DNA sequence: ATAACATATGAATATATGTTCATGGATAGA
DNA sequence: TCTATCCATGAACATATATTCATATGTTAT
């Protein structure tokens, strides 16, 4: 994977149209952007995480409640929450022996909502 | 992973508030919805696919042009296009020895655009 | 102090995923 | 016809990922 594709040599199959070349050139997202985009979408790319996130959409919920609701093991939930934590997608708050998690990224909140809308009504 | 979590037994940590229980119950997405959501987000969870999709956002492009633009091997591109094809996210059109691909799902188009907006300006 | 509860974490494991390599098929041009 | 070009595909491989298991930490209750 060459990191710096040679954009001057693009030929838009059959037409050497300069406008087409410019179009492709402008449309291509750069590597760091692609990486950050992939990172945020990857957080939403697993059914278990999506179920957890759905529970966190409205308000904070403690791990135990999540466990009761989603039917995953406590360990699996904790691992996924750590994953979301490391991406700064959720925040947590300790209260006694409970830990309350909440969504902390409006990007994923909006993407989740939009994706859900599309999936639900086809 | 139990497929049918027992929602009646949810206790929202510290409060047996019925409203809270209802809230969790309503927020939780069901398994098929979670799976379809994950599927669409997974398509957007890889930097290479995102670069390809970015090139297909404006108009159809043939595989060769994609190869010139993204700096991936022809084989890797073809495999990724097959992946997107199997999810009905792209359509293709043959013309001579060229094959033109185009985005064929407005959901991913909108999700990509929204994600890009968020990532670009922080 | 002891037991029960809520959560986190490391290791192990099984599976999924993305790429390369080699090759095949189809089409256009000489 | 022969060759070059464009694209697809299966196999192999290396890496990533999600879960389980065992265990550790801290908190509340008795």
Short mmCIF file of N, CA, C and O in Angstrom, two decimals, chain B:
data_model
loop_
_atom_site.label_atom_id
_atom_site.label_comp_id
_atom_site.label_asym_id
_atom_site.label_seq_id
_atom_site.Cartn_x
_atom_site.Cartn_y
_atom_site.Cartn_z
N UNK B 1 -24.13 -15.93 25.25
CA UNK B 1 -25.00 -14.80 24.89
C UNK B 1 -26.44 -15.28 24.78
O UNK B 1 -26.84 -15.80 23.75
N UNK B 2 -27.20 -15.12 25.82
CA UNK B 2 -28.61 -15.48 25.76
C UNK B 2 -29.32 -14.59 24.75
O UNK B 2 -29.10 -13.39 24.74
N UNK B 3 -30.17 -15.18 23.95
CA UNK B 3 -30.81 -14.39 22.91
C UNK B 3 -32.03 -13.65 23.44
O UNK B 3 -32.49 -12.68 22.85
N UNK B 4 -32.53 -14.11 24.59
CA UNK B 4 -33.71 -13.46 25.15
C UNK B 4 -33.47 -13.04 26.59
O UNK B 4 -33.82 -13.74 27.53
N UNK B 5 -32.80 -11.88 26.75
CA UNK B 5 -32.52 -11.38 28.10
C UNK B 5 -33.81 -11.13 28.86
O UNK B 5 -34.82 -10.72 28.29
N UNK B 6 -33.76 -11.40 30.15
CA UNK B 6 -34.96 -11.25 30.98
C UNK B 6 -35.09 -9.81 31.43
O UNK B 6 -34.42 -9.35 32.33
N UNK B 7 -35.97 -9.11 30.77
CA UNK B 7 -36.05 -7.68 30.98
C UNK B 7 -36.86 -7.31 32.21
O UNK B 7 -36.70 -6.23 32.76
N UNK B 8 -37.72 -8.22 32.65
CA UNK B 8 -38.52 -7.93 33.85
C UNK B 8 -37.65 -7.81 35.09
O UNK B 8 -37.98 -7.12 36.04
N UNK B 9 -36.51 -8.46 35.08
CA UNK B 9 -35.68 -8.51 36.28
C UNK B 9 -34.65 -7.39 36.35
O UNK B 9 -33.81 -7.36 37.23
N UNK B 10 -34.71 -6.48 35.37
CA UNK B 10 -33.74 -5.39 35.40
C UNK B 10 -33.94 -4.53 36.63
O UNK B 10 -35.05 -4.13 36.96
N UNK B 11 -32.85 -4.28 37.34
CA UNK B 11 -32.90 -3.30 38.42
C UNK B 11 -31.90 -2.22 38.07
O UNK B 11 -30.73 -2.50 37.84
N UNK B 12 -32.35 -1.01 37.97
CA UNK B 12 -31.45 0.06 37.59
C UNK B 12 -30.66 0.53 38.81
O UNK B 12 -30.94 1.53 39.42
N UNK B 13 -29.71 -0.32 39.15
CA UNK B 13 -28.74 -0.08 40.22
C UNK B 13 -29.15 0.95 41.26
O UNK B 13 -28.88 2.14 41.10
N UNK B 14 -29.69 0.49 42.33
CA UNK B 14 -29.97 1.41 43.44
C UNK B 14 -31.39 1.93 43.41
O UNK B 14 -31.92 2.33 44.44
N UNK B 15 -31.99 1.91 42.23
CA UNK B 15 -33.38 2.34 42.19
C UNK B 15 -34.20 1.28 41.48
O UNK B 15 -33.81 0.78 40.44
N UNK B 16 -35.28 0.91 42.08
CA UNK B 16 -36.17 -0.08 41.46
C UNK B 16 -37.24 0.64 40.66
O UNK B 16 -38.30 0.10 40.39
N UNK B 17 -36.92 1.84 40.28
CA UNK B 17 -37.84 2.69 39.53
C UNK B 17 -38.36 1.99 38.28
O UNK B 17 -37.60 1.59 37.41
N UNK B 18 -39.64 1.85 38.20
CA UNK B 18 -40.26 1.19 37.06
C UNK B 18 -40.03 1.95 35.76
O UNK B 18 -39.86 1.37 34.70
N UNK B 19 -40.00 3.27 35.88
CA UNK B 19 -39.78 4.11 34.69
C UNK B 19 -38.39 3.83 34.11
O UNK B 19 -38.22 3.74 32.89
N UNK B 20 -37.40 3.68 34.98
CA UNK B 20 -36.05 3.39 34.53
C UNK B 20 -35.99 2.04 33.81
O UNK B 20 -35.33 1.90 32.79
N UNK B 21 -36.70 1.10 34.39
CA UNK B 21 -36.73 -0.22 33.78
C UNK B 21 -37.35 -0.15 32.39
O UNK B 21 -36.82 -0.71 31.42
N UNK B 22 -38.44 0.55 32.30
CA UNK B 22 -39.10 0.72 31.01
C UNK B 22 -38.17 1.40 30.01
O UNK B 22 -38.09 1.03 28.84
N UNK B 23 -37.46 2.39 30.50
CA UNK B 23 -36.51 3.13 29.66
C UNK B 23 -35.48 2.19 29.06
O UNK B 23 -35.24 2.20 27.84
N UNK B 24 -34.86 1.36 29.89
CA UNK B 24 -33.88 0.40 29.39
C UNK B 24 -34.53 -0.56 28.41
O UNK B 24 -33.98 -0.88 27.36
N UNK B 25 -35.69 -1.04 28.78
CA UNK B 25 -36.40 -2.00 27.93
C UNK B 25 -36.66 -1.44 26.54
O UNK B 25 -36.50 -2.12 25.53
N UNK B 26 -37.06 -0.17 26.51
CA UNK B 26 -37.36 0.44 25.22
C UNK B 26 -36.10 0.79 24.42
O UNK B 26 -36.12 0.80 23.20
N UNK B 27 -35.04 1.10 25.14
CA UNK B 27 -33.81 1.53 24.47
C UNK B 27 -33.09 0.37 23.80
O UNK B 27 -32.47 0.54 22.75
N UNK B 28 -33.16 -0.81 24.39
CA UNK B 28 -32.40 -1.95 23.87
C UNK B 28 -32.87 -2.35 22.48
O UNK B 28 -34.04 -2.63 22.26
N UNK B 29 -31.95 -2.37 21.54
CA UNK B 29 -32.31 -2.82 20.20
C UNK B 29 -32.28 -4.35 20.16
O UNK B 29 -31.51 -4.99 20.88
N UNK B 30 -33.15 -4.93 19.34
CA UNK B 30 -33.20 -6.38 19.27
C UNK B 30 -32.06 -6.93 18.43
O UNK B 30 -31.40 -6.20 17.71
N UNK B 31 -31.88 -8.23 18.52
CA UNK B 31 -30.73 -8.88 17.89
C UNK B 31 -30.68 -8.69 16.37
O UNK B 31 -29.62 -8.29 15.86
N UNK B 32 -31.74 -8.95 15.63
CA UNK B 32 -31.63 -8.74 14.17
C UNK B 32 -31.32 -7.30 13.80
O UNK B 32 -30.55 -7.06 12.86
N UNK B 33 -31.89 -6.35 14.53
CA UNK B 33 -31.58 -4.95 14.26
C UNK B 33 -30.11 -4.67 14.53
O UNK B 33 -29.43 -4.02 13.73
N UNK B 34 -29.61 -5.17 15.65
CA UNK B 34 -28.21 -4.99 15.99
C UNK B 34 -27.31 -5.59 14.92
O UNK B 34 -26.30 -4.99 14.53
N UNK B 35 -27.71 -6.74 14.41
CA UNK B 35 -26.89 -7.41 13.39
C UNK B 35 -26.85 -6.62 12.09
O UNK B 35 -25.80 -6.46 11.49
N UNK B 36 -28.02 -6.14 11.67
CA UNK B 36 -28.04 -5.37 10.42
C UNK B 36 -27.31 -4.06 10.56
O UNK B 36 -26.62 -3.60 9.65
N UNK B 37 -27.46 -3.43 11.72
CA UNK B 37 -26.73 -2.19 11.99
C UNK B 37 -25.22 -2.43 11.94
O UNK B 37 -24.48 -1.68 11.31
N UNK B 38 -24.80 -3.49 12.63
CA UNK B 38 -23.37 -3.82 12.67
C UNK B 38 -22.84 -4.06 11.26
O UNK B 38 -21.73 -3.63 10.92
N UNK B 39 -23.65 -4.71 10.47
CA UNK B 39 -23.25 -5.05 9.11
C UNK B 39 -22.94 -3.79 8.28
O UNK B 39 -21.92 -3.72 7.59
N UNK B 40 -23.81 -2.80 8.40
CA UNK B 40 -23.63 -1.59 7.62
C UNK B 40 -22.45 -0.77 8.14
O UNK B 40 -21.67 -0.19 7.38
N UNK B 41 -22.30 -0.74 9.46
CA UNK B 41 -21.17 0.01 10.03
C UNK B 41 -19.86 -0.70 9.76
O UNK B 41 -18.81 -0.06 9.60
N UNK B 42 -19.90 -2.03 9.71
CA UNK B 42 -18.67 -2.79 9.46
C UNK B 42 -18.13 -2.48 8.06
O UNK B 42 -16.93 -2.43 7.84
N UNK B 43 -19.05 -2.24 7.14
CA UNK B 43 -18.62 -1.89 5.78
C UNK B 43 -17.82 -0.59 5.79
O UNK B 43 -16.99 -0.36 4.92
N UNK B 44 -18.08 0.25 6.77
CA UNK B 44 -17.41 1.55 6.86
C UNK B 44 -16.26 1.54 7.88
O UNK B 44 -15.72 2.59 8.19
N UNK B 45 -15.89 0.38 8.35
CA UNK B 45 -14.95 0.32 9.48
C UNK B 45 -13.52 0.04 9.04
O UNK B 45 -12.67 -0.23 9.88
N UNK B 46 -13.25 0.10 7.76
CA UNK B 46 -11.89 -0.16 7.28
C UNK B 46 -11.39 0.99 6.41
O UNK B 46 -12.10 1.44 5.50
N UNK B 47 -10.18 1.49 6.68
CA UNK B 47 -9.64 2.64 5.96
C UNK B 47 -9.60 2.43 4.45
O UNK B 47 -9.91 3.35 3.68
N UNK B 48 -9.24 1.23 4.01
CA UNK B 48 -9.17 0.98 2.57
C UNK B 48 -10.54 1.08 1.93
O UNK B 48 -10.71 1.70 0.88
N UNK B 49 -11.52 0.46 2.57
CA UNK B 49 -12.88 0.55 2.03
C UNK B 49 -13.36 1.99 2.03
O UNK B 49 -14.02 2.44 1.08
N UNK B 50 -13.02 2.74 3.08
CA UNK B 50 -13.46 4.13 3.15
C UNK B 50 -12.84 4.96 2.03
O UNK B 50 -13.52 5.81 1.45
N UNK B 51 -11.59 4.69 1.70
CA UNK B 51 -10.97 5.43 0.60
C UNK B 51 -11.66 5.09 -0.71
O UNK B 51 -11.91 5.98 -1.55
N UNK B 52 -11.96 3.79 -0.90
CA UNK B 52 -12.68 3.41 -2.11
C UNK B 52 -14.05 4.08 -2.16
O UNK B 52 -14.45 4.63 -3.19
N UNK B 53 -14.76 4.02 -1.06
CA UNK B 53 -16.10 4.62 -1.01
C UNK B 53 -16.04 6.11 -1.28
O UNK B 53 -16.89 6.67 -1.97
N UNK B 54 -14.99 6.76 -0.77
CA UNK B 54 -14.87 8.20 -0.99
C UNK B 54 -14.75 8.50 -2.48
O UNK B 54 -15.26 9.53 -2.96
N UNK B 55 -14.12 7.61 -3.22
CA UNK B 55 -13.96 7.81 -4.66
C UNK B 55 -15.26 7.54 -5.41
O UNK B 55 -15.47 8.05 -6.52
N UNK B 56 -16.13 6.74 -4.80
CA UNK B 56 -17.39 6.39 -5.46
C UNK B 56 -18.53 7.33 -5.06
O UNK B 56 -19.65 7.20 -5.56
N UNK B 57 -18.24 8.27 -4.17
CA UNK B 57 -19.30 9.15 -3.67
C UNK B 57 -19.89 10.02 -4.78
O UNK B 57 -21.10 10.26 -4.82
N UNK B 58 -19.05 10.49 -5.68
CA UNK B 58 -19.52 11.44 -6.67
C UNK B 58 -20.12 10.79 -7.91
O UNK B 58 -21.18 11.16 -8.36
N UNK B 59 -19.40 9.82 -8.46
CA UNK B 59 -19.88 9.16 -9.68
C UNK B 59 -19.19 7.81 -9.81
O UNK B 59 -18.26 7.51 -9.07
N UNK B 60 -19.63 7.02 -10.76
CA UNK B 60 -19.05 5.70 -10.97
C UNK B 60 -17.60 5.81 -11.42
O UNK B 60 -17.23 6.77 -12.11
N UNK B 61 -16.80 4.82 -11.04
CA UNK B 61 -15.39 4.80 -11.39
C UNK B 61 -15.02 3.35 -11.71
O UNK B 61 -15.50 2.43 -11.05
N UNK B 62 -14.17 3.17 -12.70
CA UNK B 62 -13.76 1.80 -13.03
C UNK B 62 -12.63 1.35 -12.11
O UNK B 62 -11.95 2.16 -11.49
N UNK B 63 -12.46 0.03 -12.03
CA UNK B 63 -11.51 -0.56 -11.09
C UNK B 63 -10.10 -0.02 -11.33
O UNK B 63 -9.36 0.25 -10.38
N UNK B 64 -9.75 0.14 -12.57
CA UNK B 64 -8.40 0.60 -12.90
C UNK B 64 -8.15 2.01 -12.34
O UNK B 64 -7.09 2.28 -11.79
N UNK B 65 -9.12 2.87 -12.48
CA UNK B 65 -8.97 4.21 -11.94
C UNK B 65 -8.87 4.18 -10.42
O UNK B 65 -8.08 4.92 -9.81
N UNK B 66 -9.67 3.32 -9.81
CA UNK B 66 -9.57 3.16 -8.36
C UNK B 66 -8.16 2.74 -7.97
O UNK B 66 -7.58 3.28 -7.03
N UNK B 67 -7.62 1.81 -8.74
CA UNK B 67 -6.27 1.32 -8.46
C UNK B 67 -5.26 2.46 -8.54
O UNK B 67 -4.39 2.61 -7.68
N UNK B 68 -5.36 3.27 -9.58
CA UNK B 68 -4.44 4.38 -9.74
C UNK B 68 -4.56 5.38 -8.58
O UNK B 68 -3.58 5.94 -8.12
N UNK B 69 -5.80 5.55 -8.11
CA UNK B 69 -6.05 6.61 -7.14
C UNK B 69 -5.68 6.22 -5.71
O UNK B 69 -5.09 7.00 -4.98
N UNK B 70 -6.05 5.00 -5.29
CA UNK B 70 -5.93 4.68 -3.87
C UNK B 70 -4.61 4.03 -3.49
O UNK B 70 -4.29 3.94 -2.31
N UNK B 71 -3.83 3.57 -4.48
CA UNK B 71 -2.56 2.95 -4.14
C UNK B 71 -2.71 1.62 -3.44
O UNK B 71 -1.91 1.25 -2.59
N UNK B 72 -3.76 0.88 -3.76
CA UNK B 72 -3.88 -0.50 -3.28
C UNK B 72 -3.65 -1.42 -4.48
O UNK B 72 -3.73 -0.99 -5.63
N UNK B 73 -3.35 -2.68 -4.20
CA UNK B 73 -3.18 -3.63 -5.29
C UNK B 73 -4.53 -3.88 -5.95
O UNK B 73 -5.59 -3.72 -5.34
N UNK B 74 -4.48 -4.28 -7.22
CA UNK B 74 -5.71 -4.56 -7.96
C UNK B 74 -6.50 -5.66 -7.27
O UNK B 74 -7.73 -5.62 -7.20
N UNK B 75 -5.80 -6.65 -6.74
CA UNK B 75 -6.46 -7.78 -6.09
C UNK B 75 -7.18 -7.33 -4.82
O UNK B 75 -8.34 -7.70 -4.58
N UNK B 76 -6.50 -6.56 -4.03
CA UNK B 76 -7.10 -6.08 -2.78
C UNK B 76 -8.36 -5.27 -3.08
O UNK B 76 -9.40 -5.43 -2.42
N UNK B 77 -8.28 -4.42 -4.10
CA UNK B 77 -9.44 -3.62 -4.49
C UNK B 77 -10.59 -4.52 -4.91
O UNK B 77 -11.73 -4.34 -4.49
N UNK B 78 -10.28 -5.51 -5.73
CA UNK B 78 -11.31 -6.40 -6.24
C UNK B 78 -11.99 -7.15 -5.09
O UNK B 78 -13.21 -7.34 -5.09
N UNK B 79 -11.18 -7.60 -4.14
CA UNK B 79 -11.76 -8.30 -2.99
C UNK B 79 -12.69 -7.38 -2.20
O UNK B 79 -13.77 -7.79 -1.78
N UNK B 80 -12.26 -6.16 -1.98
CA UNK B 80 -13.09 -5.23 -1.21
C UNK B 80 -14.36 -4.88 -1.97
O UNK B 80 -15.43 -4.74 -1.36
N UNK B 81 -14.25 -4.76 -3.29
CA UNK B 81 -15.44 -4.46 -4.08
C UNK B 81 -16.43 -5.62 -4.03
O UNK B 81 -17.64 -5.42 -3.98
N UNK B 82 -15.89 -6.84 -4.02
CA UNK B 82 -16.78 -7.99 -3.89
C UNK B 82 -17.52 -7.95 -2.56
O UNK B 82 -18.72 -8.22 -2.48
N UNK B 83 -16.75 -7.59 -1.51
CA UNK B 83 -17.35 -7.46 -0.18
C UNK B 83 -18.52 -6.46 -0.22
O UNK B 83 -19.62 -6.75 0.24
N UNK B 84 -18.28 -5.30 -0.80
CA UNK B 84 -19.32 -4.27 -0.87
C UNK B 84 -20.47 -4.70 -1.78
O UNK B 84 -21.62 -4.35 -1.55
N UNK B 85 -20.13 -5.47 -2.80
CA UNK B 85 -21.14 -5.98 -3.72
C UNK B 85 -22.10 -6.92 -3.00
O UNK B 85 -23.32 -6.83 -3.17
N UNK B 86 -21.51 -7.83 -2.20
CA UNK B 86 -22.33 -8.84 -1.51
C UNK B 86 -23.29 -8.19 -0.51
O UNK B 86 -24.30 -8.79 -0.14
N UNK B 87 -22.97 -7.01 -0.07
CA UNK B 87 -23.87 -6.28 0.84
C UNK B 87 -24.80 -5.36 0.07
O UNK B 87 -25.56 -4.60 0.66
N UNK B 88 -24.72 -5.42 -1.26
CA UNK B 88 -25.54 -4.55 -2.11
C UNK B 88 -25.28 -3.07 -1.85
O UNK B 88 -26.19 -2.24 -1.93
N UNK B 89 -24.04 -2.75 -1.51
CA UNK B 89 -23.69 -1.35 -1.25
C UNK B 89 -23.16 -0.68 -2.50
O UNK B 89 -23.16 0.54 -2.60
N UNK B 90 -22.70 -1.47 -3.45
CA UNK B 90 -22.27 -0.92 -4.74
C UNK B 90 -22.91 -1.71 -5.87
O UNK B 90 -23.29 -2.86 -5.71
N UNK B 91 -23.06 -1.07 -6.99
CA UNK B 91 -23.50 -1.75 -8.21
C UNK B 91 -22.37 -1.63 -9.23
O UNK B 91 -21.49 -0.78 -9.09
N UNK B 92 -22.41 -2.50 -10.23
CA UNK B 92 -21.36 -2.41 -11.24
C UNK B 92 -21.95 -2.56 -12.63
O UNK B 92 -23.04 -3.10 -12.81
N UNK B 93 -21.18 -2.08 -13.58
CA UNK B 93 -21.63 -2.04 -14.96
C UNK B 93 -20.42 -2.36 -15.82
O UNK B 93 -19.36 -1.74 -15.68
N UNK B 94 -20.56 -3.34 -16.69
CA UNK B 94 -19.43 -3.73 -17.53
C UNK B 94 -19.48 -2.99 -18.85
O UNK B 94 -20.54 -2.85 -19.46
N UNK B 95 -18.31 -2.54 -19.28
CA UNK B 95 -18.23 -1.84 -20.56
C UNK B 95 -16.89 -2.19 -21.18
O UNK B 95 -15.86 -1.69 -20.74
N UNK B 96 -16.93 -3.07 -22.17
CA UNK B 96 -15.68 -3.56 -22.73
C UNK B 96 -14.91 -4.32 -21.67
O UNK B 96 -15.47 -5.16 -20.97
N UNK B 97 -13.63 -4.03 -21.53
CA UNK B 97 -12.86 -4.72 -20.49
C UNK B 97 -12.86 -3.96 -19.18
O UNK B 97 -12.18 -4.33 -18.24
N UNK B 98 -13.62 -2.89 -19.15
CA UNK B 98 -13.69 -2.14 -17.90
C UNK B 98 -14.94 -2.51 -17.13
O UNK B 98 -15.95 -2.91 -17.70
N UNK B 99 -14.85 -2.37 -15.79
CA UNK B 99 -16.02 -2.55 -14.93
C UNK B 99 -16.16 -1.30 -14.08
O UNK B 99 -15.23 -0.95 -13.34
N UNK B 100 -17.27 -0.63 -14.23
CA UNK B 100 -17.51 0.60 -13.49
C UNK B 100 -18.34 0.31 -12.25
O UNK B 100 -19.40 -0.30 -12.34
N UNK B 101 -17.83 0.76 -11.11
CA UNK B 101 -18.55 0.60 -9.84
C UNK B 101 -19.13 1.93 -9.40
O UNK B 101 -18.55 2.99 -9.64
N UNK B 102 -20.28 1.83 -8.73
CA UNK B 102 -20.90 3.03 -8.18
C UNK B 102 -21.56 2.68 -6.85
O UNK B 102 -22.01 1.55 -6.64
N UNK B 103 -21.60 3.65 -5.96
CA UNK B 103 -22.31 3.46 -4.69
C UNK B 103 -23.79 3.22 -4.99
O UNK B 103 -24.37 3.87 -5.85
N UNK B 104 -24.38 2.28 -4.26
CA UNK B 104 -25.78 1.95 -4.53
C UNK B 104 -26.59 1.88 -3.25
O UNK B 104 -27.57 1.16 -3.16
N UNK B 105 -26.18 2.65 -2.25
CA UNK B 105 -26.89 2.64 -0.97
C UNK B 105 -26.77 4.02 -0.35
O UNK B 105 -25.70 4.45 0.06
N UNK B 106 -27.90 4.71 -0.29
CA UNK B 106 -27.86 6.07 0.24
C UNK B 106 -27.61 6.10 1.74
O UNK B 106 -27.15 7.12 2.27
N UNK B 107 -27.91 5.00 2.43
CA UNK B 107 -27.63 4.94 3.86
C UNK B 107 -26.14 5.16 4.11
O UNK B 107 -25.74 6.03 4.87
N UNK B 108 -25.32 4.33 3.43
CA UNK B 108 -23.88 4.44 3.64
C UNK B 108 -23.37 5.77 3.11
O UNK B 108 -22.44 6.36 3.67
N UNK B 109 -23.98 6.25 2.05
CA UNK B 109 -23.55 7.54 1.52
C UNK B 109 -23.74 8.63 2.59
O UNK B 109 -22.84 9.43 2.85
N UNK B 110 -24.91 8.61 3.23
CA UNK B 110 -25.19 9.63 4.25
C UNK B 110 -24.35 9.42 5.50
O UNK B 110 -23.85 10.38 6.08
N UNK B 111 -24.20 8.15 5.90
CA UNK B 111 -23.39 7.88 7.09
C UNK B 111 -21.95 8.29 6.85
O UNK B 111 -21.31 8.89 7.72
N UNK B 112 -21.43 7.98 5.67
CA UNK B 112 -20.07 8.38 5.33
C UNK B 112 -19.94 9.91 5.39
O UNK B 112 -19.01 10.44 5.99
N UNK B 113 -20.89 10.58 4.78
CA UNK B 113 -20.83 12.04 4.74
C UNK B 113 -20.88 12.63 6.14
O UNK B 113 -20.12 13.54 6.48
N UNK B 114 -21.78 12.09 6.96
CA UNK B 114 -21.91 12.62 8.32
C UNK B 114 -20.66 12.34 9.14
O UNK B 114 -20.16 13.21 9.85
N UNK B 115 -20.15 11.12 9.04
CA UNK B 115 -18.94 10.78 9.77
C UNK B 115 -17.78 11.66 9.34
O UNK B 115 -17.01 12.14 10.17
N UNK B 116 -17.69 11.90 8.04
CA UNK B 116 -16.61 12.73 7.52
C UNK B 116 -16.70 14.15 8.06
O UNK B 116 -15.69 14.75 8.47
N UNK B 117 -17.90 14.69 8.08
CA UNK B 117 -18.11 16.03 8.64
C UNK B 117 -17.57 16.11 10.07
O UNK B 117 -16.81 17.02 10.41
N UNK B 118 -17.95 15.16 10.86
CA UNK B 118 -17.54 15.16 12.27
C UNK B 118 -16.04 15.03 12.43
O UNK B 118 -15.42 15.73 13.22
N UNK B 119 -15.46 14.11 11.65
CA UNK B 119 -14.03 13.86 11.79
C UNK B 119 -13.20 15.04 11.29
O UNK B 119 -12.18 15.38 11.86
N UNK B 120 -13.69 15.69 10.23
CA UNK B 120 -12.88 16.73 9.60
C UNK B 120 -12.73 18.00 10.45
O UNK B 120 -11.65 18.56 10.55
N UNK B 121 -13.82 18.41 11.05
CA UNK B 121 -13.72 19.66 11.83
C UNK B 121 -13.71 19.40 13.34
O UNK B 121 -13.92 20.29 14.14
N UNK B 122 -13.43 18.15 13.71
CA UNK B 122 -13.35 17.80 15.13
C UNK B 122 -14.71 17.91 15.77
O UNK B 122 -14.85 18.17 16.91
#
